[in-house]
mmCIF file of C-alpha atoms and ligand atoms in Angstrom:
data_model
loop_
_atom_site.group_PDB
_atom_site.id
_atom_site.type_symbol
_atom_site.label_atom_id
_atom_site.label_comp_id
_atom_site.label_asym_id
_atom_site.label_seq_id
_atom_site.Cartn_x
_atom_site.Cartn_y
_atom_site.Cartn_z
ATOM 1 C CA UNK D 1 -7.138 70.475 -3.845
ATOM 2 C CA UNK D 2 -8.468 72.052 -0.574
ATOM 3 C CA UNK D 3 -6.737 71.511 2.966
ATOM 4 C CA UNK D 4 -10.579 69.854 3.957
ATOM 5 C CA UNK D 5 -10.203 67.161 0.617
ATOM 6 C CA UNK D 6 -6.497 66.689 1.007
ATOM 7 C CA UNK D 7 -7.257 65.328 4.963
ATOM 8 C CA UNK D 8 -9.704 63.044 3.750
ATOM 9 C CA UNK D 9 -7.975 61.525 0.711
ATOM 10 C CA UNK D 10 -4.618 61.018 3.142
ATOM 11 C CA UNK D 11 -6.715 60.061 6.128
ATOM 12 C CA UNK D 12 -8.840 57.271 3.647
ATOM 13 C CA UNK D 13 -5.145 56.203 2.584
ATOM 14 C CA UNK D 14 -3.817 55.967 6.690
ATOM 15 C CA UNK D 15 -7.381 53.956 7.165
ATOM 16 C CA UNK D 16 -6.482 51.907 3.738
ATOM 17 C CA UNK D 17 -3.021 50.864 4.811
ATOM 18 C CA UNK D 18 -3.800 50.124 8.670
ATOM 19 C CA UNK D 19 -6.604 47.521 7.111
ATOM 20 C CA UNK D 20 -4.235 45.809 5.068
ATOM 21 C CA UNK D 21 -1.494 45.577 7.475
ATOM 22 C CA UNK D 22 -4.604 44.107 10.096
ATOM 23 C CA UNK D 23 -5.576 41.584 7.366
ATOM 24 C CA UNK D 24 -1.822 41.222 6.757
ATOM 25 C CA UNK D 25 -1.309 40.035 10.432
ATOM 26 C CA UNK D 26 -4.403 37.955 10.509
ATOM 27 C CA UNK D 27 -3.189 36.158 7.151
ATOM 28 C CA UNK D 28 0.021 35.109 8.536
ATOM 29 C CA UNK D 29 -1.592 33.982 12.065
ATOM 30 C CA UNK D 30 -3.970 32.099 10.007
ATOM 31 C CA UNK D 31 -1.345 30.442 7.840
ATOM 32 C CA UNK D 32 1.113 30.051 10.839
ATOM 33 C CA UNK D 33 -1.615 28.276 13.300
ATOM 34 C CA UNK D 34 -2.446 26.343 10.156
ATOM 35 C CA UNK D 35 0.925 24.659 9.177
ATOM 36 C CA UNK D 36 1.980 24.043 12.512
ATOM 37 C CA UNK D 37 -1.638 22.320 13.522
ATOM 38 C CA UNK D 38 -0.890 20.054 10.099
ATOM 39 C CA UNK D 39 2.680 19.542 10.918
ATOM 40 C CA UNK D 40 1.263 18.479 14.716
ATOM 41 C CA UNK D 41 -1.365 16.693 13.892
ATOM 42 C CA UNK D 42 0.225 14.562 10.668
ATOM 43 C CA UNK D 43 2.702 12.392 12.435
ATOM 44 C CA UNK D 44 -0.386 11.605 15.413
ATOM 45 C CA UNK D 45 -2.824 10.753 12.408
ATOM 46 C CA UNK D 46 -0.190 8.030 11.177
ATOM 47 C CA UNK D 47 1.606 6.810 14.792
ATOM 48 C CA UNK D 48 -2.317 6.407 15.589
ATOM 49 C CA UNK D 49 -3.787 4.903 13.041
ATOM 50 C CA UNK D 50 -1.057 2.143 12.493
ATOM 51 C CA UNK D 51 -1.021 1.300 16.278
ATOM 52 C CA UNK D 52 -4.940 1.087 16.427
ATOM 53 C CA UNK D 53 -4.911 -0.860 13.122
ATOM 54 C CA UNK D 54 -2.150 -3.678 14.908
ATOM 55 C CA UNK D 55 -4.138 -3.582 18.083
ATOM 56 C CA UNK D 56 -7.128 -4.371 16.321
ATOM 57 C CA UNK D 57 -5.531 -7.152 14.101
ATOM 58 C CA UNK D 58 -4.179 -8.826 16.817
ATOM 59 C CA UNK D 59 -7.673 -8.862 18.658
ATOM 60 C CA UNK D 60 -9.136 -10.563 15.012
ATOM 61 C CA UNK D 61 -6.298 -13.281 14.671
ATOM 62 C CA UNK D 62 -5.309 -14.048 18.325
ATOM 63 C CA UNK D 63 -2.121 -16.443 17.215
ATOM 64 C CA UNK D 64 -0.205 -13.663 16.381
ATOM 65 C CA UNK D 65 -1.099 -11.486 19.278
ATOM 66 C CA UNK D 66 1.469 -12.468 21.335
ATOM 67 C CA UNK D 67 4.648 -12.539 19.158
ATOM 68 C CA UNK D 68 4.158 -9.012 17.968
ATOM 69 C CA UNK D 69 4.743 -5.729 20.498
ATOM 70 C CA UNK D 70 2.823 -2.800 18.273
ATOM 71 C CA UNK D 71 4.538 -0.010 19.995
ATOM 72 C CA UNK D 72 7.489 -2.052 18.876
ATOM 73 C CA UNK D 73 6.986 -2.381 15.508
ATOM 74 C CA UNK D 74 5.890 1.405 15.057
ATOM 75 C CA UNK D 75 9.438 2.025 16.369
ATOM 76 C CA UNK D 76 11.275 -0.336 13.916
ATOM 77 C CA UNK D 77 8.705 0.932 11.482
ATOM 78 C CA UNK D 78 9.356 5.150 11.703
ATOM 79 C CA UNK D 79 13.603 3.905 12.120
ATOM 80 C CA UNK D 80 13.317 3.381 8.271
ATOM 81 C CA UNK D 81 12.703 6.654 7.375
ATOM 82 C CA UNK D 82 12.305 9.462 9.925
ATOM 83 C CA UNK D 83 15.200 12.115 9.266
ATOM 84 C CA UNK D 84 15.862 10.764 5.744
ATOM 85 C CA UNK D 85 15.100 12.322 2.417
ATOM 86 C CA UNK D 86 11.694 11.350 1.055
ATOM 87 C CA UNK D 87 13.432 10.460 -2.489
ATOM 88 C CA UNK D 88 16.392 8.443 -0.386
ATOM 89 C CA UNK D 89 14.566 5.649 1.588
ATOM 90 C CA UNK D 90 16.119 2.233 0.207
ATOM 91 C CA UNK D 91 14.037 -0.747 0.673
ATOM 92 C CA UNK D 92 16.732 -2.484 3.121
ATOM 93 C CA UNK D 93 15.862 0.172 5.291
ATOM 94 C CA UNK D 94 12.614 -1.725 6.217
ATOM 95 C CA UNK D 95 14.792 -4.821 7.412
ATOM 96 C CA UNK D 96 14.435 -4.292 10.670
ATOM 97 C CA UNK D 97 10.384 -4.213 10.396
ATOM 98 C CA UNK D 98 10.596 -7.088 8.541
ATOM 99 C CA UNK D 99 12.642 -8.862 11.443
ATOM 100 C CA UNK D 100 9.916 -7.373 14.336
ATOM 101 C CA UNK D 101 6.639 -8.100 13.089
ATOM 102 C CA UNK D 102 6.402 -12.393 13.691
ATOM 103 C CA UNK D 103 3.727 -14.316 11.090
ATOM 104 C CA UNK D 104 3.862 -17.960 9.899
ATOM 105 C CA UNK D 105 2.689 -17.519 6.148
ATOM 106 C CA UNK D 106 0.395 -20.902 6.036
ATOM 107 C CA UNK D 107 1.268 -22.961 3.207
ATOM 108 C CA UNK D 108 -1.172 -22.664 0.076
ATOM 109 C CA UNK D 109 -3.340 -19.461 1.120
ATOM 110 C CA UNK D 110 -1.092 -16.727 -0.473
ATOM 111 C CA UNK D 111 -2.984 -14.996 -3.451
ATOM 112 C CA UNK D 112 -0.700 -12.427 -5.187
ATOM 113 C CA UNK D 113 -2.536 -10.190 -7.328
ATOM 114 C CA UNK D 114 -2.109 -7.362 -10.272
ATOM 115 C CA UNK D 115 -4.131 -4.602 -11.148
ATOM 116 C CA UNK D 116 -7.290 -6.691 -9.208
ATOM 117 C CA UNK D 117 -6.716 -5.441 -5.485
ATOM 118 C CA UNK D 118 -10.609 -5.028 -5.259
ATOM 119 C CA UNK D 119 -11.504 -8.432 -6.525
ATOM 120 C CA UNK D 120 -8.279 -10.129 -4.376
ATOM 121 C CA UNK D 121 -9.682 -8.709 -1.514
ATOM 122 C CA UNK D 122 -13.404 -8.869 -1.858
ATOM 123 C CA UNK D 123 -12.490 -12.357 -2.342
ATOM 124 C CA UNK D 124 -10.232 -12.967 1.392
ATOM 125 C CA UNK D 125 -12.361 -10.730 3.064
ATOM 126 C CA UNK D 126 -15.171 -13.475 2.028
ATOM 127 C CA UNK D 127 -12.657 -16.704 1.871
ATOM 128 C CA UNK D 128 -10.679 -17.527 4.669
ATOM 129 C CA UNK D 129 -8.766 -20.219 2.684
ATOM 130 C CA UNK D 130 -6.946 -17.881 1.043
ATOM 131 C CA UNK D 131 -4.688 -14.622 1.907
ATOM 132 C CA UNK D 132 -3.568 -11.241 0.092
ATOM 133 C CA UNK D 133 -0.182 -9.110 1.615
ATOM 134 C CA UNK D 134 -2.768 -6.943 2.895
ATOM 135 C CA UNK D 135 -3.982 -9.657 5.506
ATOM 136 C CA UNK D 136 -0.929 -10.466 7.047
ATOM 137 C CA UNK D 137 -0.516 -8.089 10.240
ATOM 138 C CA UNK D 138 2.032 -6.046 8.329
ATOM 139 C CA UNK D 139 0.105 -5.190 5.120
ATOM 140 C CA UNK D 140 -3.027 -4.767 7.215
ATOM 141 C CA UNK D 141 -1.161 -2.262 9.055
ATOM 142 C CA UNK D 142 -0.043 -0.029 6.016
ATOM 143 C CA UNK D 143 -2.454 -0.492 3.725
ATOM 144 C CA UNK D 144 -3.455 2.518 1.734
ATOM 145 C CA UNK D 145 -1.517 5.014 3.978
ATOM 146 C CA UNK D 146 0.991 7.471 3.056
ATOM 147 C CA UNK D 147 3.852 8.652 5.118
ATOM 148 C CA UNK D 148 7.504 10.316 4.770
ATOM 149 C CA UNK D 149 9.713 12.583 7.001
ATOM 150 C CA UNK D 150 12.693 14.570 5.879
ATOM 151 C CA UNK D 151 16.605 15.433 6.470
ATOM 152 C CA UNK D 152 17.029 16.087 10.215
ATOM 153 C CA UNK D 153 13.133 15.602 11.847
ATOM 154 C CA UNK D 154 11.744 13.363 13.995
ATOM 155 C CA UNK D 155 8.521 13.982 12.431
ATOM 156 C CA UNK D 156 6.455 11.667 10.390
ATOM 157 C CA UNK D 157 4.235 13.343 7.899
ATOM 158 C CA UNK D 158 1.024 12.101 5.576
ATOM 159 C CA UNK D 159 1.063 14.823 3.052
ATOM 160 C CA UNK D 160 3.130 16.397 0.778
ATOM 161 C CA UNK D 161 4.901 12.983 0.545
ATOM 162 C CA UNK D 162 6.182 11.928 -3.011
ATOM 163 C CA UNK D 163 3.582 9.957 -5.228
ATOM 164 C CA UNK D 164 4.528 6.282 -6.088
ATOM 165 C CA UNK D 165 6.181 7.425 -9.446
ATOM 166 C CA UNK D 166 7.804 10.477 -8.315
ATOM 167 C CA UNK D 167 10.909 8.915 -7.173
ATOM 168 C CA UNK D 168 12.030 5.228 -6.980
ATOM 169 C CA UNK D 169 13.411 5.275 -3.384
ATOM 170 C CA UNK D 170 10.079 6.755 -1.535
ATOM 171 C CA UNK D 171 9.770 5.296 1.999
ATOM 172 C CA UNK D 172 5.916 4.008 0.632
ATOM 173 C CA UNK D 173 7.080 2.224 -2.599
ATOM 174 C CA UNK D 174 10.622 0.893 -0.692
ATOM 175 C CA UNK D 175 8.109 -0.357 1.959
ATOM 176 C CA UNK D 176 5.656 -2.271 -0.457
ATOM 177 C CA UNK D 177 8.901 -4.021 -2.270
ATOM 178 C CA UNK D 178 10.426 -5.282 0.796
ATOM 179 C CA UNK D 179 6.928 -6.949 2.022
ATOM 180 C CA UNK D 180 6.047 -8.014 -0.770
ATOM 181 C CA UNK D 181 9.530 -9.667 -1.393
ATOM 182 C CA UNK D 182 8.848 -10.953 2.042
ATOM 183 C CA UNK D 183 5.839 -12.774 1.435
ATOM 184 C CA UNK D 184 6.713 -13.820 -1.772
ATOM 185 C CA UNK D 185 10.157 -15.621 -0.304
ATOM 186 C CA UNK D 186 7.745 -17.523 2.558
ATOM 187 C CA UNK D 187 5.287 -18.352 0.209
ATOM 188 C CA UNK D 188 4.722 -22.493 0.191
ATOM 189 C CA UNK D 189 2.838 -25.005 -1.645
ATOM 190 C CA UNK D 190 0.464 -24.224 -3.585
ATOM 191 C CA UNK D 191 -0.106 -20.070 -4.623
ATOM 192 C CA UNK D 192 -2.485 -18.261 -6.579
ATOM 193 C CA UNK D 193 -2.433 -15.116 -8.520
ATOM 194 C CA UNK D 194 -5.507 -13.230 -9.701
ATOM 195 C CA UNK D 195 -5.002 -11.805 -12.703
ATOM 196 C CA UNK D 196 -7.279 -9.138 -14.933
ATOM 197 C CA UNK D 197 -8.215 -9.808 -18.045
ATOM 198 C CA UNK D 198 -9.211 -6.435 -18.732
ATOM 199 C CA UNK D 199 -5.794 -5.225 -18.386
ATOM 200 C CA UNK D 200 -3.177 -5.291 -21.243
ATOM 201 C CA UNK D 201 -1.053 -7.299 -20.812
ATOM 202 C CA UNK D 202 -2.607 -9.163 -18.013
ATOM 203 C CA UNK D 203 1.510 -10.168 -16.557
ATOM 204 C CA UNK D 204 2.982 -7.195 -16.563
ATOM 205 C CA UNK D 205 6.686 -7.828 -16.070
ATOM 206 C CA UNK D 206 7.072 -4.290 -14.563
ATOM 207 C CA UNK D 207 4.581 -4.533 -12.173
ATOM 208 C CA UNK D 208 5.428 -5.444 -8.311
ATOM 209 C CA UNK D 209 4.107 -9.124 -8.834
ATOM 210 C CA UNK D 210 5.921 -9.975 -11.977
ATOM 211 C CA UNK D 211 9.574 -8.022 -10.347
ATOM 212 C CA UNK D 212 9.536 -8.550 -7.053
ATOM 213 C CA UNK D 213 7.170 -11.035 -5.916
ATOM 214 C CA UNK D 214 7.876 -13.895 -8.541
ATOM 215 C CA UNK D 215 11.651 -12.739 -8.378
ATOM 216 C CA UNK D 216 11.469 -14.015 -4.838
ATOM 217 C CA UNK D 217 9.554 -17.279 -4.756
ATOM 218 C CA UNK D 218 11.481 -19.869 -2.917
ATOM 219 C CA UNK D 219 11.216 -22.758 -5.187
ATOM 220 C CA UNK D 220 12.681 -25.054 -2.095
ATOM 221 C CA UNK D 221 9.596 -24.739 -0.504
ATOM 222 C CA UNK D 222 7.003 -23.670 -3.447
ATOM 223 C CA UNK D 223 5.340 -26.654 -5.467
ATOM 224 C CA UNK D 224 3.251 -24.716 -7.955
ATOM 225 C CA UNK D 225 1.027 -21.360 -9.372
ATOM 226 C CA UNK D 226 -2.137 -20.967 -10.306
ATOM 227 C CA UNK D 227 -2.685 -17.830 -12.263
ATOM 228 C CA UNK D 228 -6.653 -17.179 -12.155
ATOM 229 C CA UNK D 229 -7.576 -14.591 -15.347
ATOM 230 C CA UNK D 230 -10.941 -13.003 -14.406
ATOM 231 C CA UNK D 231 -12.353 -12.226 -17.578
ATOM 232 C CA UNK D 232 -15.296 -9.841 -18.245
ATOM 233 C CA UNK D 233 -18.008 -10.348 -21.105
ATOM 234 C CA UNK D 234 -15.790 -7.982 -23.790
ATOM 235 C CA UNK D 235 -12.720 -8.949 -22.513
ATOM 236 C CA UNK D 236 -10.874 -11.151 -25.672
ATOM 237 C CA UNK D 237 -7.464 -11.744 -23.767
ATOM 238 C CA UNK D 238 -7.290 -15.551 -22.795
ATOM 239 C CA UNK D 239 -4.626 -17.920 -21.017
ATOM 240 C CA UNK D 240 -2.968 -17.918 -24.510
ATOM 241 C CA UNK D 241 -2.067 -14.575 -24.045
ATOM 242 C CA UNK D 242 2.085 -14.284 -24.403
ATOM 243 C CA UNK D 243 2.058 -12.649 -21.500
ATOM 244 C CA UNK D 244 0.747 -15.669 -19.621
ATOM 245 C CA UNK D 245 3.600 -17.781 -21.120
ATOM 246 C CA UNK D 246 6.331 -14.849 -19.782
ATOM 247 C CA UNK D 247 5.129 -15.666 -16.186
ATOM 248 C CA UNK D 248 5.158 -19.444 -17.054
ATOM 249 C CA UNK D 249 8.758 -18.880 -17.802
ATOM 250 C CA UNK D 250 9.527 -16.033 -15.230
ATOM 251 C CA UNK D 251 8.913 -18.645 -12.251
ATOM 252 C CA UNK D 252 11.387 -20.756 -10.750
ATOM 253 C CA UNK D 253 12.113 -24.338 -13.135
ATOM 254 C CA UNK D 254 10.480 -26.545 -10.567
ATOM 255 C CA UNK D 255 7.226 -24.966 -9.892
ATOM 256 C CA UNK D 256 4.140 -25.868 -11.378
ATOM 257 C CA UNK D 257 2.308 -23.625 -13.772
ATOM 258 C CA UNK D 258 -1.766 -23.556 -14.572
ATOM 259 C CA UNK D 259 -3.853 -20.829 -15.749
ATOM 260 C CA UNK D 260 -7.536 -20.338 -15.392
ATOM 261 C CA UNK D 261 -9.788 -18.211 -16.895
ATOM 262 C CA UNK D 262 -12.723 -17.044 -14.633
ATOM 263 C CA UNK D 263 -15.702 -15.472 -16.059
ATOM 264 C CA UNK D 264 -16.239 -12.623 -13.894
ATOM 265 C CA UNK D 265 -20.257 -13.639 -13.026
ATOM 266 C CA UNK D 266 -18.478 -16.530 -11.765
ATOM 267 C CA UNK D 267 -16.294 -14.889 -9.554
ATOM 268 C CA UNK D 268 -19.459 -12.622 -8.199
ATOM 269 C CA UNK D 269 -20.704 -15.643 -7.314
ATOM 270 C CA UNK D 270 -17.864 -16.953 -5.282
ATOM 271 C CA UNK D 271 -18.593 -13.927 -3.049
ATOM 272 C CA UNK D 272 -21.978 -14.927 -2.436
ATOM 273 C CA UNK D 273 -22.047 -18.847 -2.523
ATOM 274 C CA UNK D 274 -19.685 -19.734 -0.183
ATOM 275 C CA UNK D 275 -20.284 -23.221 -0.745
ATOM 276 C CA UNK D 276 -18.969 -23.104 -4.199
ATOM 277 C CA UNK D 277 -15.625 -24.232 -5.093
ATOM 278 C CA UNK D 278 -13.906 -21.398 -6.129
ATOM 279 C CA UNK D 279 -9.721 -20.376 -6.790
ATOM 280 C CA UNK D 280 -8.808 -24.206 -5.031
ATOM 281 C CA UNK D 281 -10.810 -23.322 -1.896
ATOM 282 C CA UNK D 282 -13.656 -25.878 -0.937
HETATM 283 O O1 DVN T 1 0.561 -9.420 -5.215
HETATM 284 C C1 DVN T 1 0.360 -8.028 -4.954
HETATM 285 C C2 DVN T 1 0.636 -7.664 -3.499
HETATM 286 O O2 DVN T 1 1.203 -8.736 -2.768
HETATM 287 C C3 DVN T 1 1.506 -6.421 -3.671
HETATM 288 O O3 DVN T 1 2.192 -5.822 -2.725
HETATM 289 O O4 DVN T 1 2.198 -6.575 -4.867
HETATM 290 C C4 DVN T 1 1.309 -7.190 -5.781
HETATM 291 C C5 DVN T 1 0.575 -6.127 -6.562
HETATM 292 O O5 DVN T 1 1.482 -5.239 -7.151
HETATM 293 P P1 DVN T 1 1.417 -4.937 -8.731
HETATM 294 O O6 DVN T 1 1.606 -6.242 -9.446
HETATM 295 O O7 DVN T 1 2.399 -3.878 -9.055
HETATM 296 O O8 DVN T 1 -0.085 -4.490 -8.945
HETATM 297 P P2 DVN T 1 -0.647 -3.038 -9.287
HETATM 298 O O9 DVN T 1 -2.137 -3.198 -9.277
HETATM 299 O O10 DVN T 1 -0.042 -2.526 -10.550
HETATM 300 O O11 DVN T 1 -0.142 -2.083 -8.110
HETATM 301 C C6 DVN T 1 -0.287 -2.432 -6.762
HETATM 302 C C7 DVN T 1 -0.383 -1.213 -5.896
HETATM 303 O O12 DVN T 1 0.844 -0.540 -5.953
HETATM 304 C C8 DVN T 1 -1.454 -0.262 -6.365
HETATM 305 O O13 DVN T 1 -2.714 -0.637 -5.818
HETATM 306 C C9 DVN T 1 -0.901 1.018 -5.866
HETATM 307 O O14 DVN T 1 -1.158 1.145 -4.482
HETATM 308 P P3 DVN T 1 -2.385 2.057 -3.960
HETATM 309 O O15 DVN T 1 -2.261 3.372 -4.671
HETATM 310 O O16 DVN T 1 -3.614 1.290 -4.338
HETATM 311 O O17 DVN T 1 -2.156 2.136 -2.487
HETATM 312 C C10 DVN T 1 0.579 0.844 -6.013
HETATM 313 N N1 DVN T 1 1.028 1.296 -7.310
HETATM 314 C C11 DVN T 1 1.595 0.537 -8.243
HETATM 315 N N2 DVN T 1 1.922 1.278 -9.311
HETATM 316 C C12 DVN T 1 1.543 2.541 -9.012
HETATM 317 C C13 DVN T 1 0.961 2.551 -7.730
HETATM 318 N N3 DVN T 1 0.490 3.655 -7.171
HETATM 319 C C14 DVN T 1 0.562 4.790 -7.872
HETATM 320 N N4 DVN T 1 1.117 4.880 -9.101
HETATM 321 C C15 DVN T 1 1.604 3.777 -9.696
HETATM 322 N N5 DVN T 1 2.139 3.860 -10.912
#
């Protein structure tokens, strides 16, 4: 090789290397500015969200505006699991929420549900005379969010938090057991489940509603259930299903047990004739 070709070749490889060690550099801003405008940004998006979503419930149902402090509750909220393990958040943690947020369940409105979360709420949203978790100021408040922290931050953050199945003790599962153990243990009267057909079995005795929420009726103050089976056209799964007789036998001796089955063209049209009687409301 002459001197002339051997300058080139080693002054190509000087220009090669000083490009990758630029795009090097700018790889590791990019990722650096990146994490730490996630990591910033994260625990805002949540603290945000949840205040603006109490501010604005309280605005909608003015009798509980003035029991409930949101900055408040965010604090006894982020006390149940900021600094903790994401895998280690026990569902007594979210006593203290429990205690701070102030509702009066009314007395025949609750309507648990399973596997129907659409058609329960399409349904309240429509029907005042009845009420899902996700009404009450807490659920409202939570509902469909994700959050977790971990050992020694202050941080909250809404990604990279474990899925619902990942690990029993995550902070969103723990919180969605101790409300809904909550509103199952003030629920009164008369309650209704909605129930899906389409869904085998339709009482699932794993599910939240079946070991949590009926685990903590209060039969004191609860007179009976009325488990409403919304059944589509190919659906073959009746009120006879076994299933149906578990939950008969799952709730407390005293309390009243009916079942209903609901074609679902029916239940469309309790979302568009409100004058129709539909799930006891009138
Ligand atoms: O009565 C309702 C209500 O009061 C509630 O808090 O509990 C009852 C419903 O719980 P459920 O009986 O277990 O009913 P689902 O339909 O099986 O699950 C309810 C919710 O829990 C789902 O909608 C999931 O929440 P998401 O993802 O929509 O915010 C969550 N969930 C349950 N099992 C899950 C799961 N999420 C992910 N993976 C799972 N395996």
């Amino acid at each position: 090789m002459s001197d002339d070709q051997y300058e080139s070749v080693s002054g190509n490889t000087r220009r090669n290397r000083c490009l990758y060690i630029v795009l090097g550099v700018v790889l590791i801003c990019v990722l650096v500015v990146g994490v730490s405008l996630g990591l910033a940004l994260s625990p805002k998006g949540v603290k945000s969200e949840i205040l603006q979503r109490c501010e604005t419930y309280k605005k909608l149902h003015p009798e509980v505006s003035s029991g409930n402090d949101c900055q408040k509750i965010w604090t006894a909220f982020e006390q149940a699991y900021v600094g903790r393990n994401s895998c280690d958040v026990p569902v007594e943690n979210y006593d203290t929420l429990i205690r701070a947020v102030k509702q009066e369940i009314q007395c025949n409105k609750t309507l648990f549900w399973s596997k129907s979360k659409d058609l329960a709420h399409a349904f309240t949203e429509k029907r005042k005379c009845k009420m899902t978790l996700e009404d009450t100021l807490l659920g409202y408040m939570l509902d469909d969010l994700t959050w977790c922290s971990k050992p020694d931050s202050k941080e909250t953050f809404s990604s990279n938090c474990p899925g619902w199945t990942d690990c029993e003790k995550n902070p969103v599962r723990s919180f969605w057991v101790r409300a809904s153990a909550n509103l199952a243990a003030s629920t009164c009267g008369h309650a209704s489940v909605l129930l899906s057909a389409s869904v085998n079995p339709p009482y699932n005795q794993n599910s939240i509603f079946s070991s949590v929420e009926v685990q903590n009726l209060n039969h004191s103050i609860l007179d009976s259930m009325a488990a409403y089976l919304v059944t589509d056209v190919t659906d073959k799964t009746n009120c006879n299903d076994a299933s149906l007789v578990t939950l008969k036998n799952d709730l407390p001796p005293n309390v009243e047990f009916s079942c209903k089955e609901m074609p679902l063209s029916d239940f469309q049209m309790c979302l568009s004739d409100l004058d129709k009687p539909c799930l006891g409301c009138h």
